Coordinates of C-alpha atoms in Angstrom, one line a residue:
M1 CA -5.3 -17.3 41.4
R2 CA -3.3 -17.9 44.4
F3 CA -3.5 -21.8 44.0
R4 CA -2.7 -21.9 40.1
H5 CA 1.4 -22.1 40.7
A6 CA 0.8 -25.4 41.9
L7 CA -1.6 -26.6 39.6
I8 CA -4.6 -27.0 42.0
A9 CA -6.9 -24.3 41.3
L10 CA -9.6 -26.6 40.3
A11 CA -10.2 -27.9 43.6
A12 CA -11.0 -23.9 44.8
A13 CA -13.5 -22.9 42.5
L14 CA -16.0 -20.2 43.2
A15 CA -19.9 -20.2 43.3
A16 CA -21.5 -19.4 40.1
G17 CA -22.0 -15.4 40.1
C18 CA -23.6 -13.3 37.5
S19 CA -21.5 -11.3 35.0
T20 CA -22.2 -8.6 32.4
T21 CA -20.7 -9.2 28.7
V22 CA -20.1 -7.6 25.8
A23 CA -21.1 -9.4 22.6
G24 CA -18.3 -9.9 20.2
T25 CA -18.9 -8.6 16.2
A26 CA -17.6 -10.2 13.2
V27 CA -14.1 -10.5 12.1
P28 CA -12.9 -7.4 10.0
V29 CA -12.0 -8.8 6.7
D30 CA -8.3 -7.1 6.8
R31 CA -7.3 -9.3 9.6
D32 CA -6.1 -12.9 10.3
P33 CA -9.1 -14.6 12.1
L34 CA -6.4 -17.4 13.4
A35 CA -4.8 -14.8 15.5
G36 CA -5.4 -14.3 19.2
S37 CA -5.2 -10.5 18.6
T38 CA -8.0 -10.9 16.3
F39 CA -10.4 -13.5 18.2
F40 CA -9.8 -12.3 21.4
G41 CA -9.3 -8.4 21.1
D42 CA -8.8 -6.4 24.4
Q43 CA -7.0 -9.3 26.4
R44 CA -7.6 -7.9 29.5
T45 CA -11.6 -8.3 29.5
V46 CA -12.3 -11.5 27.9
D47 CA -15.1 -13.3 29.6
W48 CA -13.9 -16.7 29.5
C49 CA -17.3 -18.4 30.7
S50 CA -18.9 -17.2 27.5
L51 CA -16.5 -19.7 25.6
V52 CA -17.1 -22.5 27.3
S53 CA -20.3 -24.9 25.7
L54 CA -21.7 -27.6 27.8
D55 CA -22.7 -29.3 25.0
P56 CA -19.7 -31.7 24.4
I57 CA -18.9 -31.6 28.1
K58 CA -22.4 -33.6 28.6
K59 CA -21.1 -36.8 27.2
Y60 CA -18.7 -37.1 30.1
G61 CA -21.4 -36.4 32.8
V62 CA -23.6 -33.7 34.4
P63 CA -21.9 -30.2 34.6
E64 CA -22.4 -27.6 36.7
R65 CA -23.2 -23.9 35.6
P66 CA -20.1 -22.3 34.8
S67 CA -18.3 -20.1 37.5
N68 CA -15.5 -17.7 36.3
E69 CA -12.6 -18.0 38.6
G70 CA -10.8 -14.6 38.9
F71 CA -9.9 -12.6 35.7
D72 CA -8.2 -15.7 34.0
N73 CA -10.4 -18.5 34.2
C74 CA -13.6 -20.5 33.8
Y75 CA -14.4 -23.3 35.9
V76 CA -16.9 -25.9 35.2
Y77 CA -17.8 -29.1 37.8
V78 CA -18.7 -32.2 36.4
T79 CA -20.3 -35.0 37.9
T80 CA -19.9 -38.4 36.5
D81 CA -21.8 -40.6 38.8
A82 CA -22.1 -40.9 42.6
E83 CA -18.6 -41.7 43.1
H84 CA -16.9 -39.7 40.6
G85 CA -16.6 -35.7 39.4
F86 CA -13.8 -33.9 37.9
G87 CA -12.9 -30.0 37.5
L88 CA -12.6 -28.2 33.9
S89 CA -10.5 -25.1 33.7
V90 CA -10.6 -23.1 30.5
G91 CA -8.6 -19.7 30.5
A92 CA -5.3 -17.9 30.3
P93 CA -2.0 -19.8 30.8
D94 CA -0.6 -19.7 34.4
D95 CA 2.9 -18.8 33.7
V96 CA 5.7 -17.5 31.2
Y97 CA 6.8 -20.8 29.7
P98 CA 3.6 -23.0 29.8
E99 CA 5.0 -25.2 26.8
D100 CA 8.3 -26.3 28.7
G101 CA 6.9 -29.7 29.8
T102 CA 5.4 -30.4 26.3
F103 CA 5.4 -34.0 24.8
D104 CA 3.2 -33.8 22.1
V105 CA 2.0 -31.3 19.4
R106 CA -0.6 -32.1 17.2
K107 CA -1.5 -29.5 13.9
L108 CA -4.9 -28.9 13.2
P109 CA -6.4 -28.7 9.6
S110 CA -6.8 -25.1 10.1
G111 CA -3.0 -24.5 11.5
L112 CA -4.0 -24.2 15.0
Q113 CA -1.7 -26.0 17.0
V114 CA -2.7 -28.3 20.4
T115 CA -0.1 -29.1 22.9
T116 CA 0.0 -31.4 25.6
V117 CA 1.5 -30.4 28.2
L118 CA 0.6 -32.9 31.2
D119 CA -1.4 -36.1 30.7
E120 CA -1.8 -38.3 33.6
D121 CA -4.2 -40.5 35.4
D122 CA -5.9 -37.7 37.0
F123 CA -5.0 -34.5 35.6
C124 CA -4.3 -33.2 32.0
R125 CA -3.2 -29.6 30.6
K126 CA -3.4 -28.8 27.2
L127 CA -2.8 -25.5 25.4
L128 CA -4.4 -24.3 22.0
R129 CA -1.8 -21.8 20.1
L130 CA -3.3 -19.5 17.8
S131 CA -1.3 -18.3 14.5
D132 CA 0.2 -15.4 16.3
G133 CA 1.4 -17.6 19.4
V134 CA -1.1 -16.5 21.9
R135 CA -2.4 -19.7 23.8
V136 CA -5.4 -21.0 25.6
Q137 CA -4.8 -23.6 28.2
V138 CA -7.6 -26.1 29.3
M139 CA -7.4 -28.5 32.1
A140 CA -9.2 -31.0 33.9
A141 CA -8.3 -33.1 37.4
A142 CA -10.3 -35.7 38.9
L143 CA -11.4 -34.2 42.0
V144 CA -14.0 -37.3 43.4
G145 CA -12.9 -40.5 43.1
D146 CA -10.9 -41.9 40.7
P147 CA -11.1 -41.0 36.5
A148 CA -14.3 -42.7 35.1
T149 CA -12.8 -41.5 31.5
D150 CA -9.5 -40.4 30.3
I151 CA -9.7 -37.3 32.0
C152 CA -7.9 -36.0 28.6
D153 CA -11.1 -36.4 26.6
P154 CA -13.1 -33.7 28.4
V155 CA -10.3 -31.4 27.5
D156 CA -10.0 -32.3 24.0
A157 CA -13.9 -31.6 23.4
V158 CA -13.6 -28.4 24.8
L159 CA -10.3 -27.6 22.6
A160 CA -12.5 -28.7 19.7
G161 CA -14.8 -26.2 20.6
L162 CA -12.8 -23.6 20.8
A163 CA -11.1 -24.1 17.4
E164 CA -14.1 -24.4 15.9
R165 CA -15.2 -21.0 17.0
V166 CA -11.8 -19.4 16.1
T167 CA -11.9 -20.7 12.7
S168 CA -15.8 -20.2 12.2
G169 CA -14.8 -16.0 12.5
Q170 CA -16.5 -15.6 15.9
V171 CA -14.8 -13.4 18.3
A172 CA -14.9 -13.2 22.2
R173 CA -17.3 -11.6 24.4
H174 CA -16.1 -9.5 27.2
H175 CA -16.7 -8.0 31.0
R176 CA -18.3 -4.6 30.8
V177 CA -15.8 -3.2 33.5
P178 CA -16.2 -0.1 36.1
T179 CA -13.6 2.6 36.0
A180 CA -11.7 1.7 38.8
T181 CA -10.8 -1.9 38.6
L182 CA -7.5 -4.4 38.5
R183 CA -9.0 -6.1 35.7
T184 CA -7.8 -3.2 33.0
A185 CA -4.2 -2.7 35.0
D186 CA -0.7 -3.8 33.6
A187 CA 0.7 -6.1 36.1
C188 CA 4.3 -5.7 35.0
A189 CA 3.8 -1.7 35.0
A190 CA 2.1 -2.1 38.4
T191 CA 5.5 -3.7 40.4
P192 CA 8.1 -0.7 40.9
E193 CA 11.2 -2.3 39.6
E194 CA 13.2 -1.1 42.4
T195 CA 11.2 -3.3 44.5
A196 CA 11.5 -6.7 42.3
T197 CA 15.2 -5.9 42.3
G198 CA 15.2 -5.6 46.4
V199 CA 14.2 -9.3 46.6
P200 CA 17.2 -11.2 47.0
G201 CA 18.8 -12.9 44.1
L202 CA 16.5 -10.5 41.6
A203 CA 19.3 -7.6 41.3
R204 CA 19.4 -7.9 37.2
V205 CA 15.4 -8.4 36.5
E206 CA 13.5 -9.0 33.8
A207 CA 9.8 -8.9 33.6
A208 CA 7.7 -10.9 31.0
S209 CA 3.9 -10.5 30.8
V210 CA 2.2 -13.5 29.6
P211 CA -0.7 -12.6 27.0
L212 CA -4.5 -13.2 28.4
A213 CA -3.1 -13.6 31.5
H214 CA -3.1 -10.8 34.6
L215 CA 0.1 -11.8 35.7
C216 CA 3.7 -10.7 35.2
V217 CA 7.0 -13.1 35.9
W218 CA 10.2 -11.5 37.1
E219 CA 13.3 -13.2 37.0
D220 CA 17.0 -12.8 37.2
T221 CA 18.6 -12.5 33.7
G222 CA 21.7 -13.8 34.7
R223 CA 20.9 -16.6 37.2
T224 CA 19.2 -20.0 35.6
Q225 CA 18.6 -21.7 39.3
G226 CA 17.7 -18.0 40.9
P227 CA 14.4 -16.8 42.1
L228 CA 11.2 -16.5 40.4
L229 CA 8.6 -13.8 41.3
I230 CA 5.4 -13.8 39.7
V231 CA 2.6 -10.8 40.3
S232 CA -0.8 -11.6 39.6
L233 CA -3.8 -9.2 40.0
D234 CA -7.0 -11.1 40.6
L235 CA -10.1 -11.6 42.3
E236 CA -10.5 -13.6 45.5
F237 CA -13.7 -14.6 47.9
G238 CA -13.5 -15.4 51.4
L239 CA -10.2 -14.3 52.3
G240 CA -10.7 -14.2 55.9
D241 CA -12.2 -17.6 56.1
D242 CA -9.9 -19.4 54.2
P243 CA -7.8 -22.0 56.8
E244 CA -4.7 -22.2 54.2
L245 CA -4.3 -18.3 54.7
R246 CA -2.1 -16.9 57.6
R247 CA -2.9 -13.3 58.2
E248 CA -0.2 -11.0 59.1
Q249 CA 0.9 -7.6 59.5
V250 CA 3.5 -6.1 57.6
D251 CA 4.9 -2.7 58.4
G252 CA 1.2 -2.0 59.4
Q253 CA -0.4 -3.1 57.0
E254 CA -2.4 -6.2 56.4
V255 CA -1.3 -9.5 54.3
F256 CA -2.5 -13.2 53.7
L257 CA 0.4 -15.5 53.3
V258 CA 0.2 -19.2 51.7
E259 CA 3.5 -20.7 52.4
D260 CA 5.0 -24.2 51.5
A261 CA 7.7 -24.9 54.0
E262 CA 9.0 -28.1 52.0
E263 CA 9.4 -26.3 48.8
G264 CA 10.4 -23.2 50.0
F265 CA 7.6 -21.2 48.1
C266 CA 5.1 -18.4 49.4
T267 CA 2.5 -16.3 48.2
A268 CA 1.6 -13.0 49.9
I269 CA -2.0 -11.5 49.0
A270 CA -2.8 -7.9 49.4
V271 CA -6.2 -6.4 49.2
V272 CA -6.5 -3.5 47.0
R273 CA -10.3 -2.8 47.1
P274 CA -13.5 -5.0 47.8
V275 CA -15.8 -5.5 44.7
P276 CA -19.3 -3.1 45.1
G277 CA -22.4 -5.6 45.7
A278 CA -20.4 -8.7 46.0
A279 CA -20.2 -9.8 49.6
D280 CA -16.8 -10.7 50.5
E281 CA -15.0 -10.6 47.2
A282 CA -11.8 -8.2 46.8
E283 CA -9.5 -7.4 44.2
V284 CA -6.2 -8.1 45.2
V285 CA -2.6 -8.3 44.4
E286 CA -0.7 -11.7 44.9
A287 CA 3.0 -12.1 44.9
F288 CA 4.2 -15.9 44.6
L289 CA 7.8 -15.9 45.4
D290 CA 10.3 -19.1 44.5
P291 CA 13.7 -18.5 46.3
G292 CA 15.5 -20.8 43.8
A293 CA 18.4 -22.9 44.5
A294 CA 19.8 -21.3 46.9
G295 CA 16.7 -20.8 49.2
S296 CA 16.0 -17.8 51.6
A297 CA 14.4 -17.5 55.2
S298 CA 12.9 -14.5 54.0
T299 CA 10.6 -15.7 51.4
C300 CA 7.2 -14.8 52.9
A301 CA 8.5 -11.3 54.0
D302 CA 9.7 -10.4 50.4
A303 CA 6.8 -11.6 49.1
A304 CA 4.8 -9.8 51.4
R305 CA 6.8 -6.4 50.9
V306 CA 6.4 -6.7 46.9
A307 CA 2.5 -7.2 47.4
L308 CA 2.2 -4.2 49.6
A309 CA 4.6 -2.1 47.2
T310 CA 2.3 -3.1 44.1
R311 CA -0.9 -2.3 46.1
K312 CA 0.4 1.1 47.1
A313 CA 1.5 1.9 43.5
L314 CA -1.7 0.8 42.1
L315 CA -3.7 2.8 44.4
G316 CA -1.7 5.9 43.6

């Protein structure tokens, strides 16, 4: 999750791993089959890789085995030839306003809607909007060499497959989860409100969850260019070996920091618990803080305090 806010999550895909899923059942006749609430059911435990079919992707190259990327995405790397390759991600939207940059909206015959948010030479981001407003995000990015094809073509192929699954009455599969897991926690309820309001500029906060995503967006209700705080619950692999992370002690507790000095952003990561049976993998809290137009000299310290307070609340 830590890189999704900067739209470079695709470059940090994890190695493929095993997952246990629960098969979906038929859609009840009294429910709208095109609604996200019907198709996904429990939005916290969706197995995103179960929704990815490799067949439509093979037209554009040789796909590797899909791997779950944290709680909210499935990642596939596709080799097009010896000099080209792209990453494909299918999952939850990564912010509360995913359609802010929309420049194209297409309504499918079924009534579902495809929104193009970003269409560039080497990056494509689109959303499939279901009848109740729940959105699925599909992104592709050229990672090796220039794209050998229109980078939005494989995105469209995946979206078409997803739309067909929804309209055919299928439902999503789900992970079987242990009792103690952040996957079933509420990201908005996890952060104490007094901790959020303690961030400079967030005196009058409003928290907003994102359907399908394990994240909560905190904003000041009275400022248009004020701070933005995004608290995420996720899985991370190899934190101690990541050269982009800075390990620090804050109030006697360890946090990992990712700082963008040029933009002024900072993400703080606090480990909640290791994943049993998974080497070097842990459930974490991530607090991303954009201090807004006014800037701040304490952005990383503030983000760290939010991450640690949320961790404490989750552990009880």
